Amino acid sequence: MASHRKSRPVGTRAAGIRTPALATAALTSVALLSQSANAAPADDKPSLEEVEKKVDDLYRRAESATDTYNAAKERTTKQRKQVDTLLEDVARRTQTLNEAREELGSFAAAQYRTGAAAPGTATFLLADTPQDYFDQTQLMGRLTSRQKGAVDDYVSEQSATMKKRQEASQSLQELTETQRDLRTAKATVQKKLADARELLSELTAQEKARLAAIEQRRQQEADRKAAQLAQQQAAAEKAAQGASQEAAPQESESTPTAPDSSYATRAAKALAFARAQVGKPYVWGATGPDSYDCSGLTQAAWKAAGIDLPRVTYDQVNAGTTVPLTDAQPGDLVFFYDDISHVGLYIGNGMMIHAPKPGAYVREESIYYDGESGIHSVVRPA
C-alpha cells in the first residue's frame, strides 16, 4: 500500500532543527552585531594622542586666560589707587566748599539786613548755582572788589570739585568693568584646568603609562633639537670670532667678544635668580616668592637684575629687541605660540628655565618642548 507520508523538501527543517544555510547566516549576523557592539565604545573614545593634544590645548588656553587675568588684576590695582586718590580729593574740596558756604550764610544775612558787609568775612556763594547768586545784582553791587575776588575763587573751586567728581565717577565705572573682566578671566582659567584634570582622570593606569611614554619621546626629540641649535650657535660664534680677528688682528686677545658685556652681566643675575627658583610650583597668577606662572618668573628674574619688565607676556614681548633664534643669548626671553601666551628665560644651548604649566614645577627644559612651530620669537630685554 502506498505511503501517505509526504517527502520533505530539501532545504526545509524538522521541528526545532535549522538547515545549514540558515544557521550559517544567523551566526554571521550575531557575529557582526557582536563586533559592532564591541567597536562602538572604541570609536567614541579618543586616542591617547588626541587626549594629550586636547589636554595641552586646555593648558595653553588656561595660560592665555591667565595673562588676561594678570592684566586685569594689574589694571584693578592701578584704578583702585586712582579712585581712592580722586575720592580723597573730592572729599577735601567738598569740605572746603561746605565751610565756605556756612561762612557765606552769615555774610549774606548781614548784607540783606544792613546793606553792609561783616568786617573780615570772606565772600562766598550761598546758592546751589553760583550764577544764580551772581544774578542778584543788588547784592553784587554792594560787594567790594576783594569780596568779588573771593566769589570768583569760590566759583573756580566749585567747578574744579565738580570736575573731580565726574572723574571719580568715571574711574569707578572703569574699575567695576575691570573687576568684571577679572572675574571672567578667573572663571575661564578654572574651567580649562578642571576640564584638563577631568580628561586625565578618565585614563586608566595603563593609558597614563603610555601617555608618559609619549611625553618622554617628545622630550627626547626636543632635547635633540636643542643640541642641534647649540651646535649651530657654537659654529656661528666661532665664525664671528674668526671674522673679528681677521678684521682687527692688532687687538689684544683679552678683548671681549660679547657684543654687550653689560647685558651679559645683567643676564647672569637674572639667570642666577631663575635657577634658584627651580623646583617651585607653577601657580597661575603667581609672582613669587613661593610659586610662579611663566611671566611672573621672567619678571621676577629680570627685576633681580635691575630691569622692570611688564607683568604679562604680550607686553613683555615688546620690552626689548627681537633677535633671531640662532643669535639668542643667555637671559633672552623666548616666547611661544601665536597668542604669545608662554615665555621662558633662555640659558644657552637650546635650553631655558620656565614655569611650564599647572601641576608642574619651575625647571630647565628644551625650548623645543612643544615643537619648533611653537616658538614665536626671542626678545632681548632693554
mmCIF file of C-alpha atoms in Angstrom:
data_model
loop_
_atom_site.group_PDB
_atom_site.id
_atom_site.type_symbol
_atom_site.label_atom_id
_atom_site.label_comp_id
_atom_site.label_asym_id
_atom_site.label_seq_id
_atom_site.Cartn_x
_atom_site.Cartn_y
_atom_site.Cartn_z
ATOM 1 C CA MET A 1 0.000 0.000 0.000
ATOM 2 C CA ALA A 2 1.274 3.374 -0.912
ATOM 3 C CA SER A 3 2.595 5.531 1.877
ATOM 4 C CA HIS A 4 0.693 8.732 2.773
ATOM 5 C CA ARG A 5 3.829 10.426 4.213
ATOM 6 C CA LYS A 6 4.925 13.438 2.205
ATOM 7 C CA SER A 7 8.540 13.711 1.183
ATOM 8 C CA ARG A 8 10.461 16.511 3.000
ATOM 9 C CA PRO A 9 11.705 19.146 0.550
ATOM 10 C CA VAL A 10 15.425 19.833 0.528
ATOM 11 C CA GLY A 11 16.351 22.931 2.492
ATOM 12 C CA THR A 12 13.423 22.795 4.914
ATOM 13 C CA ARG A 13 13.745 21.925 8.623
ATOM 14 C CA ALA A 14 12.390 19.341 11.016
ATOM 15 C CA ALA A 15 10.925 20.563 14.252
ATOM 16 C CA GLY A 16 13.486 22.752 16.053
ATOM 17 C CA ILE A 17 16.375 21.989 13.667
ATOM 18 C CA ARG A 18 17.769 24.649 11.255
ATOM 19 C CA THR A 19 19.262 23.827 7.937
ATOM 20 C CA PRO A 20 22.996 24.596 7.495
ATOM 21 C CA ALA A 21 22.300 27.612 5.255
ATOM 22 C CA LEU A 22 20.065 29.402 7.777
ATOM 23 C CA ALA A 23 22.322 28.522 10.687
ATOM 24 C CA THR A 24 25.337 29.998 8.948
ATOM 25 C CA ALA A 25 23.502 33.233 8.161
ATOM 26 C CA ALA A 26 22.290 33.548 11.736
ATOM 27 C CA LEU A 27 25.745 33.004 13.170
ATOM 28 C CA THR A 28 27.207 35.561 10.786
ATOM 29 C CA SER A 29 24.586 38.104 11.812
ATOM 30 C CA VAL A 30 25.263 37.524 15.513
ATOM 31 C CA ALA A 31 28.996 37.877 14.951
ATOM 32 C CA LEU A 32 28.556 41.158 13.074
ATOM 33 C CA LEU A 33 26.300 42.545 15.799
ATOM 34 C CA SER A 34 28.815 41.495 18.433
ATOM 35 C CA GLN A 35 31.656 43.186 16.550
ATOM 36 C CA SER A 36 29.602 46.377 16.172
ATOM 37 C CA ALA A 37 28.796 46.402 19.862
ATOM 38 C CA ASN A 38 32.433 45.961 20.786
ATOM 39 C CA ALA A 39 33.626 48.552 18.278
ATOM 40 C CA ALA A 40 31.215 51.322 19.310
ATOM 41 C CA PRO A 41 32.919 52.354 22.591
ATOM 42 C CA ALA A 42 36.350 52.254 20.973
ATOM 43 C CA ASP A 43 35.201 54.617 18.223
ATOM 44 C CA ASP A 44 33.743 57.048 20.766
ATOM 45 C CA LYS A 45 36.830 57.101 22.953
ATOM 46 C CA PRO A 46 39.647 59.418 21.766
ATOM 47 C CA SER A 47 43.135 58.061 21.250
ATOM 48 C CA LEU A 48 45.900 58.877 23.712
ATOM 49 C CA GLU A 49 47.432 61.243 21.181
ATOM 50 C CA GLU A 50 44.105 63.064 20.931
ATOM 51 C CA VAL A 51 43.806 63.214 24.716
ATOM 52 C CA GLU A 52 47.322 64.610 25.016
ATOM 53 C CA LYS A 53 46.641 67.208 22.330
ATOM 54 C CA LYS A 54 43.403 68.278 23.990
ATOM 55 C CA VAL A 55 44.983 68.492 27.440
ATOM 56 C CA ASP A 56 47.877 70.561 26.077
ATOM 57 C CA ASP A 57 45.408 72.830 24.298
ATOM 58 C CA LEU A 58 43.432 73.296 27.518
ATOM 59 C CA TYR A 59 46.597 74.193 29.412
ATOM 60 C CA ARG A 60 47.550 76.701 26.714
ATOM 61 C CA ARG A 61 44.107 78.252 26.802
ATOM 62 C CA ALA A 62 44.297 78.416 30.579
ATOM 63 C CA GLU A 63 47.658 80.168 30.355
ATOM 64 C CA SER A 64 46.277 82.635 27.821
ATOM 65 C CA ALA A 65 43.362 83.338 30.167
ATOM 66 C CA THR A 66 45.894 83.711 32.980
ATOM 67 C CA ASP A 67 47.557 86.544 31.066
ATOM 68 C CA THR A 68 44.155 88.195 30.696
ATOM 69 C CA TYR A 69 43.620 87.734 34.433
ATOM 70 C CA ASN A 70 47.058 89.161 35.257
ATOM 71 C CA ALA A 71 46.455 92.211 33.073
ATOM 72 C CA ALA A 72 43.030 92.819 34.618
ATOM 73 C CA LYS A 73 44.444 92.398 38.105
ATOM 74 C CA GLU A 74 47.176 94.934 37.364
ATOM 75 C CA ARG A 75 44.622 97.394 35.967
ATOM 76 C CA THR A 76 42.403 96.864 39.001
ATOM 77 C CA THR A 77 45.238 97.767 41.365
ATOM 78 C CA LYS A 78 46.083 100.942 39.449
ATOM 79 C CA GLN A 79 42.459 102.004 39.028
ATOM 80 C CA ARG A 80 41.676 101.423 42.700
ATOM 81 C CA LYS A 81 44.561 103.693 43.708
ATOM 82 C CA GLN A 82 43.365 106.315 41.234
ATOM 83 C CA VAL A 83 39.802 106.132 42.558
ATOM 84 C CA ASP A 84 40.972 106.412 46.161
ATOM 85 C CA THR A 85 43.062 109.474 45.305
ATOM 86 C CA LEU A 86 40.192 111.148 43.459
ATOM 87 C CA LEU A 87 37.687 110.445 46.229
ATOM 88 C CA GLU A 88 40.039 111.852 48.853
ATOM 89 C CA ASP A 89 40.488 114.982 46.721
ATOM 90 C CA VAL A 90 36.719 115.358 46.244
ATOM 91 C CA ALA A 91 36.103 114.936 49.979
ATOM 92 C CA ARG A 92 38.719 117.570 50.803
ATOM 93 C CA ARG A 93 37.334 120.044 48.261
ATOM 94 C CA THR A 94 33.749 119.418 49.371
ATOM 95 C CA GLN A 95 34.660 120.116 52.986
ATOM 96 C CA THR A 96 36.266 123.393 51.938
ATOM 97 C CA LEU A 97 33.160 124.405 49.997
ATOM 98 C CA ASN A 98 30.853 123.473 52.862
ATOM 99 C CA GLU A 99 32.848 125.597 55.285
ATOM 100 C CA ALA A 100 32.788 128.493 52.840
ATOM 101 C CA ARG A 101 29.047 128.072 52.363
ATOM 102 C CA GLU A 102 28.434 128.284 56.097
ATOM 103 C CA GLU A 103 30.546 131.426 56.368
ATOM 104 C CA LEU A 104 28.690 132.930 53.452
ATOM 105 C CA GLY A 105 25.378 132.438 55.254
ATOM 106 C CA SER A 106 26.200 134.972 57.961
ATOM 107 C CA PHE A 107 27.670 137.372 55.389
ATOM 108 C CA ALA A 108 24.608 137.255 53.145
ATOM 109 C CA ALA A 109 22.256 137.758 56.077
ATOM 110 C CA ALA A 110 24.178 140.845 57.151
ATOM 111 C CA GLN A 111 24.163 142.199 53.591
ATOM 112 C CA TYR A 112 20.393 141.933 53.308
ATOM 113 C CA ARG A 113 19.681 143.345 56.781
ATOM 114 C CA THR A 114 22.055 146.301 56.873
ATOM 115 C CA GLY A 115 23.422 146.672 53.354
ATOM 116 C CA ALA A 116 26.961 146.450 54.732
ATOM 117 C CA ALA A 117 29.432 143.586 54.769
ATOM 118 C CA ALA A 118 30.555 141.997 58.007
ATOM 119 C CA PRO A 119 34.163 143.006 58.703
ATOM 120 C CA GLY A 120 36.786 140.380 57.873
ATOM 121 C CA THR A 121 34.263 137.932 56.419
ATOM 122 C CA ALA A 122 35.310 136.052 53.284
ATOM 123 C CA THR A 123 32.871 136.319 50.404
ATOM 124 C CA PHE A 124 31.358 133.067 49.146
ATOM 125 C CA LEU A 125 28.169 131.926 47.453
ATOM 126 C CA LEU A 126 25.171 130.532 49.275
ATOM 127 C CA ALA A 127 23.101 129.492 46.268
ATOM 128 C CA ASP A 128 23.455 125.997 44.803
ATOM 129 C CA THR A 129 24.291 127.516 41.426
ATOM 130 C CA PRO A 130 26.821 130.365 41.693
ATOM 131 C CA GLN A 131 25.390 132.128 38.660
ATOM 132 C CA ASP A 132 22.008 132.335 40.384
ATOM 133 C CA TYR A 133 23.611 134.347 43.139
ATOM 134 C CA PHE A 134 25.560 136.481 40.704
ATOM 135 C CA ASP A 135 22.299 137.421 39.038
ATOM 136 C CA GLN A 136 21.224 139.152 42.228
ATOM 137 C CA THR A 137 22.701 142.414 41.022
ATOM 138 C CA GLN A 138 21.519 144.435 44.008
ATOM 139 C CA LEU A 139 23.664 142.375 46.383
ATOM 140 C CA MET A 140 26.558 142.093 43.939
ATOM 141 C CA GLY A 141 26.663 145.856 43.652
ATOM 142 C CA ARG A 142 27.416 146.051 47.370
ATOM 143 C CA LEU A 143 30.404 143.667 47.164
ATOM 144 C CA THR A 144 33.857 145.137 47.416
ATOM 145 C CA SER A 145 36.491 144.199 44.819
ATOM 146 C CA ARG A 146 38.125 141.939 47.420
ATOM 147 C CA GLN A 147 34.836 140.191 48.084
ATOM 148 C CA LYS A 148 34.198 139.787 44.362
ATOM 149 C CA GLY A 149 37.616 138.165 44.035
ATOM 150 C CA ALA A 150 36.707 135.747 46.786
ATOM 151 C CA VAL A 151 33.499 134.877 44.941
ATOM 152 C CA ASP A 152 35.459 134.207 41.755
ATOM 153 C CA ASP A 153 37.784 131.892 43.689
ATOM 154 C CA TYR A 154 34.785 130.063 45.085
ATOM 155 C CA VAL A 155 33.263 129.584 41.642
ATOM 156 C CA SER A 156 36.563 128.263 40.320
ATOM 157 C CA GLU A 157 36.927 125.846 43.263
ATOM 158 C CA GLN A 158 33.361 124.608 42.861
ATOM 159 C CA SER A 159 33.908 123.983 39.152
ATOM 160 C CA ALA A 160 37.104 122.067 39.893
ATOM 161 C CA THR A 161 35.290 119.998 42.530
ATOM 162 C CA MET A 162 32.541 119.079 40.089
ATOM 163 C CA LYS A 163 35.162 118.023 37.544
ATOM 164 C CA LYS A 164 36.887 115.842 40.144
ATOM 165 C CA ARG A 165 33.558 114.250 40.998
ATOM 166 C CA GLN A 166 32.994 113.389 37.339
ATOM 167 C CA GLU A 167 36.493 111.928 37.076
ATOM 168 C CA ALA A 168 35.906 109.852 40.187
ATOM 169 C CA SER A 169 32.598 108.583 38.822
ATOM 170 C CA GLN A 170 34.225 107.603 35.522
ATOM 171 C CA SER A 171 37.090 105.888 37.302
ATOM 172 C CA LEU A 172 34.656 103.947 39.481
ATOM 173 C CA GLN A 173 32.825 102.751 36.373
ATOM 174 C CA GLU A 174 36.099 101.653 34.749
ATOM 175 C CA LEU A 175 37.107 99.857 37.941
ATOM 176 C CA THR A 176 33.796 97.995 38.010
ATOM 177 C CA GLU A 177 34.261 96.870 34.402
ATOM 178 C CA THR A 178 37.814 95.721 35.062
ATOM 179 C CA GLN A 179 36.706 93.766 38.107
ATOM 180 C CA ARG A 180 34.141 92.044 35.914
ATOM 181 C CA ASP A 181 36.893 91.183 33.403
ATOM 182 C CA LEU A 182 38.967 89.841 36.291
ATOM 183 C CA ARG A 183 36.186 87.527 37.444
ATOM 184 C CA THR A 184 35.548 86.310 33.889
ATOM 185 C CA ALA A 185 39.214 85.538 33.270
ATOM 186 C CA LYS A 186 39.491 83.725 36.601
ATOM 187 C CA ALA A 187 36.455 81.583 35.799
ATOM 188 C CA THR A 188 37.903 80.767 32.363
ATOM 189 C CA VAL A 189 41.222 79.632 33.835
ATOM 190 C CA GLN A 190 39.497 77.458 36.423
ATOM 191 C CA LYS A 191 37.207 75.888 33.805
ATOM 192 C CA LYS A 192 40.077 74.991 31.442
ATOM 193 C CA LEU A 193 42.116 73.455 34.256
ATOM 194 C CA ALA A 194 39.108 71.490 35.514
ATOM 195 C CA ASP A 195 38.474 70.138 32.018
ATOM 196 C CA ALA A 196 42.105 69.061 31.701
ATOM 197 C CA ARG A 197 42.017 67.298 35.077
ATOM 198 C CA GLU A 198 38.806 65.524 34.135
ATOM 199 C CA LEU A 199 40.306 64.223 30.890
ATOM 200 C CA LEU A 200 43.360 62.898 32.696
ATOM 201 C CA SER A 201 41.294 61.334 35.479
ATOM 202 C CA GLU A 202 39.422 59.199 32.953
ATOM 203 C CA LEU A 203 42.608 57.448 31.815
ATOM 204 C CA THR A 204 43.482 54.019 33.136
ATOM 205 C CA ALA A 205 46.836 53.338 34.772
ATOM 206 C CA GLN A 206 47.993 51.635 31.588
ATOM 207 C CA GLU A 207 46.920 54.594 29.456
ATOM 208 C CA LYS A 208 48.695 57.016 31.793
ATOM 209 C CA ALA A 209 51.875 54.966 31.438
ATOM 210 C CA ARG A 210 51.562 55.055 27.649
ATOM 211 C CA LEU A 211 50.903 58.798 27.787
ATOM 212 C CA ALA A 212 54.056 59.260 29.869
ATOM 213 C CA ALA A 213 55.994 57.306 27.253
ATOM 214 C CA ILE A 214 54.656 59.611 24.529
ATOM 215 C CA GLU A 215 55.720 62.631 26.577
ATOM 216 C CA GLN A 216 59.169 61.122 27.097
ATOM 217 C CA ARG A 217 59.653 60.611 23.356
ATOM 218 C CA ARG A 218 58.587 64.204 22.772
ATOM 219 C CA GLN A 219 61.125 65.444 25.308
ATOM 220 C CA GLN A 220 63.852 63.370 23.689
ATOM 221 C CA GLU A 221 63.066 64.957 20.340
ATOM 222 C CA ALA A 222 63.078 68.397 21.979
ATOM 223 C CA ASP A 223 66.492 67.693 23.522
ATOM 224 C CA ARG A 224 67.815 66.575 20.147
ATOM 225 C CA LYS A 225 66.659 69.842 18.554
ATOM 226 C CA ALA A 226 68.208 71.818 21.410
ATOM 227 C CA ALA A 227 71.560 70.098 20.880
ATOM 228 C CA GLN A 228 71.332 70.861 17.178
ATOM 229 C CA LEU A 229 70.694 74.553 17.902
ATOM 230 C CA ALA A 230 73.621 74.587 20.331
ATOM 231 C CA GLN A 231 75.910 73.316 17.568
ATOM 232 C CA GLN A 232 74.630 75.973 15.167
ATOM 233 C CA GLN A 233 75.170 78.726 17.715
ATOM 234 C CA ALA A 234 78.664 77.487 18.551
ATOM 235 C CA ALA A 235 79.590 77.390 14.864
ATOM 236 C CA ALA A 236 78.199 80.883 14.313
ATOM 237 C CA GLU A 237 80.094 82.242 17.326
ATOM 238 C CA LYS A 238 83.332 80.644 16.142
ATOM 239 C CA ALA A 239 82.874 82.116 12.682
ATOM 240 C CA ALA A 240 82.172 85.545 14.174
ATOM 241 C CA GLN A 241 85.301 85.367 16.308
ATOM 242 C CA GLY A 242 87.367 84.401 13.276
ATOM 243 C CA ALA A 243 85.997 87.290 11.254
ATOM 244 C CA SER A 244 86.649 89.678 14.133
ATOM 245 C CA GLN A 245 90.268 88.553 14.455
ATOM 246 C CA GLU A 246 90.865 88.947 10.726
ATOM 247 C CA ALA A 247 89.356 92.422 10.729
ATOM 248 C CA ALA A 248 91.353 93.589 13.777
ATOM 249 C CA PRO A 249 94.472 91.428 14.244
ATOM 250 C CA GLN A 250 96.143 94.103 16.308
ATOM 251 C CA GLU A 251 93.593 93.842 19.109
ATOM 252 C CA SER A 252 94.530 92.043 22.281
ATOM 253 C CA GLU A 253 93.331 88.516 22.830
ATOM 254 C CA SER A 254 91.646 89.727 26.004
ATOM 255 C CA THR A 255 89.285 91.957 24.026
ATOM 256 C CA PRO A 256 85.760 90.827 24.878
ATOM 257 C CA THR A 257 83.893 89.165 22.039
ATOM 258 C CA ALA A 258 80.427 89.683 23.508
ATOM 259 C CA PRO A 259 78.542 92.468 21.716
ATOM 260 C CA ASP A 260 77.327 93.885 25.032
ATOM 261 C CA SER A 261 79.196 92.882 28.167
ATOM 262 C CA SER A 262 76.845 94.928 30.374
ATOM 263 C CA TYR A 263 73.913 92.889 29.110
ATOM 264 C CA ALA A 264 75.763 89.672 29.878
ATOM 265 C CA THR A 265 76.330 90.885 33.444
ATOM 266 C CA ARG A 266 72.649 91.693 33.970
ATOM 267 C CA ALA A 267 71.575 88.465 32.293
ATOM 268 C CA ALA A 268 73.803 86.463 34.635
ATOM 269 C CA LYS A 269 71.973 87.990 37.611
ATOM 270 C CA ALA A 270 68.584 87.186 36.070
ATOM 271 C CA LEU A 271 69.655 83.590 35.380
ATOM 272 C CA ALA A 272 71.049 83.143 38.879
ATOM 273 C CA PHE A 273 67.695 84.198 40.295
ATOM 274 C CA ALA A 274 65.762 81.914 37.927
ATOM 275 C CA ARG A 275 67.939 78.900 38.783
ATOM 276 C CA ALA A 276 67.242 79.474 42.475
ATOM 277 C CA GLN A 277 63.509 79.068 41.740
ATOM 278 C CA VAL A 278 63.845 75.647 40.082
ATOM 279 C CA GLY A 279 61.557 73.171 41.819
ATOM 280 C CA LYS A 280 58.960 75.731 42.915
ATOM 281 C CA PRO A 281 55.407 75.067 41.700
ATOM 282 C CA TYR A 282 53.620 76.724 38.808
ATOM 283 C CA VAL A 283 50.601 78.611 40.123
ATOM 284 C CA TRP A 284 48.599 80.764 37.732
ATOM 285 C CA GLY A 285 48.700 84.450 38.626
ATOM 286 C CA ALA A 286 51.670 83.972 40.990
ATOM 287 C CA THR A 287 54.733 86.240 41.031
ATOM 288 C CA GLY A 288 56.720 84.583 43.815
ATOM 289 C CA PRO A 289 58.447 84.061 46.051
ATOM 290 C CA ASP A 290 56.959 80.602 46.689
ATOM 291 C CA SER A 291 55.366 79.985 43.273
ATOM 292 C CA TYR A 292 55.217 81.494 39.788
ATOM 293 C CA ASP A 293 53.436 81.490 36.499
ATOM 294 C CA CYS A 294 55.533 81.859 33.350
ATOM 295 C CA SER A 295 55.603 85.655 33.032
ATOM 296 C CA GLY A 296 55.748 86.061 36.801
ATOM 297 C CA LEU A 297 59.039 84.140 36.788
ATOM 298 C CA THR A 298 60.646 86.125 33.967
ATOM 299 C CA GLN A 299 59.501 89.403 35.503
ATOM 300 C CA ALA A 300 60.954 88.490 38.898
ATOM 301 C CA ALA A 301 64.214 87.216 37.360
ATOM 302 C CA TRP A 302 64.904 90.403 35.443
ATOM 303 C CA LYS A 303 63.812 92.554 38.372
ATOM 304 C CA ALA A 304 66.639 90.906 40.326
ATOM 305 C CA ALA A 305 68.923 92.226 37.588
ATOM 306 C CA GLY A 306 67.538 95.771 37.868
ATOM 307 C CA ILE A 307 65.197 95.641 34.849
ATOM 308 C CA ASP A 308 61.443 96.163 35.290
ATOM 309 C CA LEU A 309 59.505 94.036 32.817
ATOM 310 C CA PRO A 310 55.743 94.347 32.317
ATOM 311 C CA ARG A 311 53.570 91.746 34.017
ATOM 312 C CA VAL A 312 52.101 89.839 31.068
ATOM 313 C CA THR A 313 53.676 88.034 28.106
ATOM 314 C CA TYR A 314 52.082 90.135 25.371
ATOM 315 C CA ASP A 315 53.616 93.239 26.977
ATOM 316 C CA GLN A 316 56.962 91.601 27.767
ATOM 317 C CA VAL A 317 57.394 90.701 24.094
ATOM 318 C CA ASN A 318 57.597 94.436 23.325
ATOM 319 C CA ALA A 319 60.008 95.227 26.169
ATOM 320 C CA GLY A 320 63.214 94.775 24.218
ATOM 321 C CA THR A 321 64.813 93.964 20.880
ATOM 322 C CA THR A 322 63.729 90.968 18.811
ATOM 323 C CA VAL A 323 66.670 88.785 17.727
ATOM 324 C CA PRO A 324 66.932 85.654 15.552
ATOM 325 C CA LEU A 325 66.750 82.354 17.377
ATOM 326 C CA THR A 326 70.254 81.449 16.240
ATOM 327 C CA ASP A 327 71.536 84.658 17.893
ATOM 328 C CA ALA A 328 69.815 84.010 21.224
ATOM 329 C CA GLN A 329 71.988 84.722 24.269
ATOM 330 C CA PRO A 330 71.568 83.656 27.895
ATOM 331 C CA GLY A 331 68.996 85.885 29.546
ATOM 332 C CA ASP A 332 66.907 86.443 26.429
ATOM 333 C CA LEU A 333 63.163 85.857 26.613
ATOM 334 C CA VAL A 334 61.733 83.086 24.432
ATOM 335 C CA PHE A 335 58.030 83.471 23.610
ATOM 336 C CA PHE A 336 55.681 80.757 22.428
ATOM 337 C CA TYR A 337 52.513 80.358 20.339
ATOM 338 C CA ASP A 338 50.675 82.786 18.123
ATOM 339 C CA ASP A 339 48.877 84.368 21.070
ATOM 340 C CA ILE A 340 52.214 84.819 22.921
ATOM 341 C CA SER A 341 50.791 83.011 25.937
ATOM 342 C CA HIS A 342 54.022 81.499 27.284
ATOM 343 C CA VAL A 343 57.576 82.695 27.962
ATOM 344 C CA GLY A 344 60.824 81.233 29.244
ATOM 345 C CA LEU A 345 64.306 82.520 30.096
ATOM 346 C CA TYR A 346 66.981 81.311 27.668
ATOM 347 C CA ILE A 347 70.063 79.799 29.330
ATOM 348 C CA GLY A 348 72.004 78.733 26.207
ATOM 349 C CA ASN A 349 72.458 75.506 24.240
ATOM 350 C CA GLY A 350 68.817 75.446 23.212
ATOM 351 C CA MET A 351 67.621 75.286 26.825
ATOM 352 C CA MET A 352 65.558 77.571 29.048
ATOM 353 C CA ILE A 353 64.221 77.935 32.576
ATOM 354 C CA HIS A 354 60.445 78.326 32.724
ATOM 355 C CA ALA A 355 57.322 77.696 34.758
ATOM 356 C CA PRO A 356 55.645 75.218 32.386
ATOM 357 C CA LYS A 357 52.010 74.650 33.382
ATOM 358 C CA PRO A 358 49.690 73.774 36.285
ATOM 359 C CA GLY A 359 50.826 70.670 38.099
ATOM 360 C CA ALA A 360 54.445 71.197 37.035
ATOM 361 C CA TYR A 361 57.419 72.926 38.647
ATOM 362 C CA VAL A 362 59.923 75.548 37.531
ATOM 363 C CA ARG A 363 62.526 73.617 35.563
ATOM 364 C CA GLU A 364 65.162 73.651 32.858
ATOM 365 C CA GLU A 365 63.844 72.373 29.557
ATOM 366 C CA SER A 366 64.444 72.483 25.825
ATOM 367 C CA ILE A 367 62.931 75.467 24.062
ATOM 368 C CA TYR A 368 61.514 72.883 21.637
ATOM 369 C CA TYR A 369 59.418 71.314 24.404
ATOM 370 C CA ASP A 370 56.280 71.791 22.304
ATOM 371 C CA GLY A 371 57.856 71.537 18.876
ATOM 372 C CA GLU A 372 59.699 74.003 16.697
ATOM 373 C CA SER A 373 56.457 75.564 15.442
ATOM 374 C CA GLY A 374 55.552 76.571 18.990
ATOM 375 C CA ILE A 375 58.364 79.150 19.192
ATOM 376 C CA HIS A 376 57.094 82.648 18.457
ATOM 377 C CA SER A 377 60.102 84.928 18.941
ATOM 378 C CA VAL A 378 63.174 85.777 21.015
ATOM 379 C CA VAL A 379 63.476 89.170 22.730
ATOM 380 C CA ARG A 380 66.477 90.732 24.454
ATOM 381 C CA PRO A 381 65.167 92.884 27.328
ATOM 382 C CA ALA A 382 66.173 96.539 27.261
#
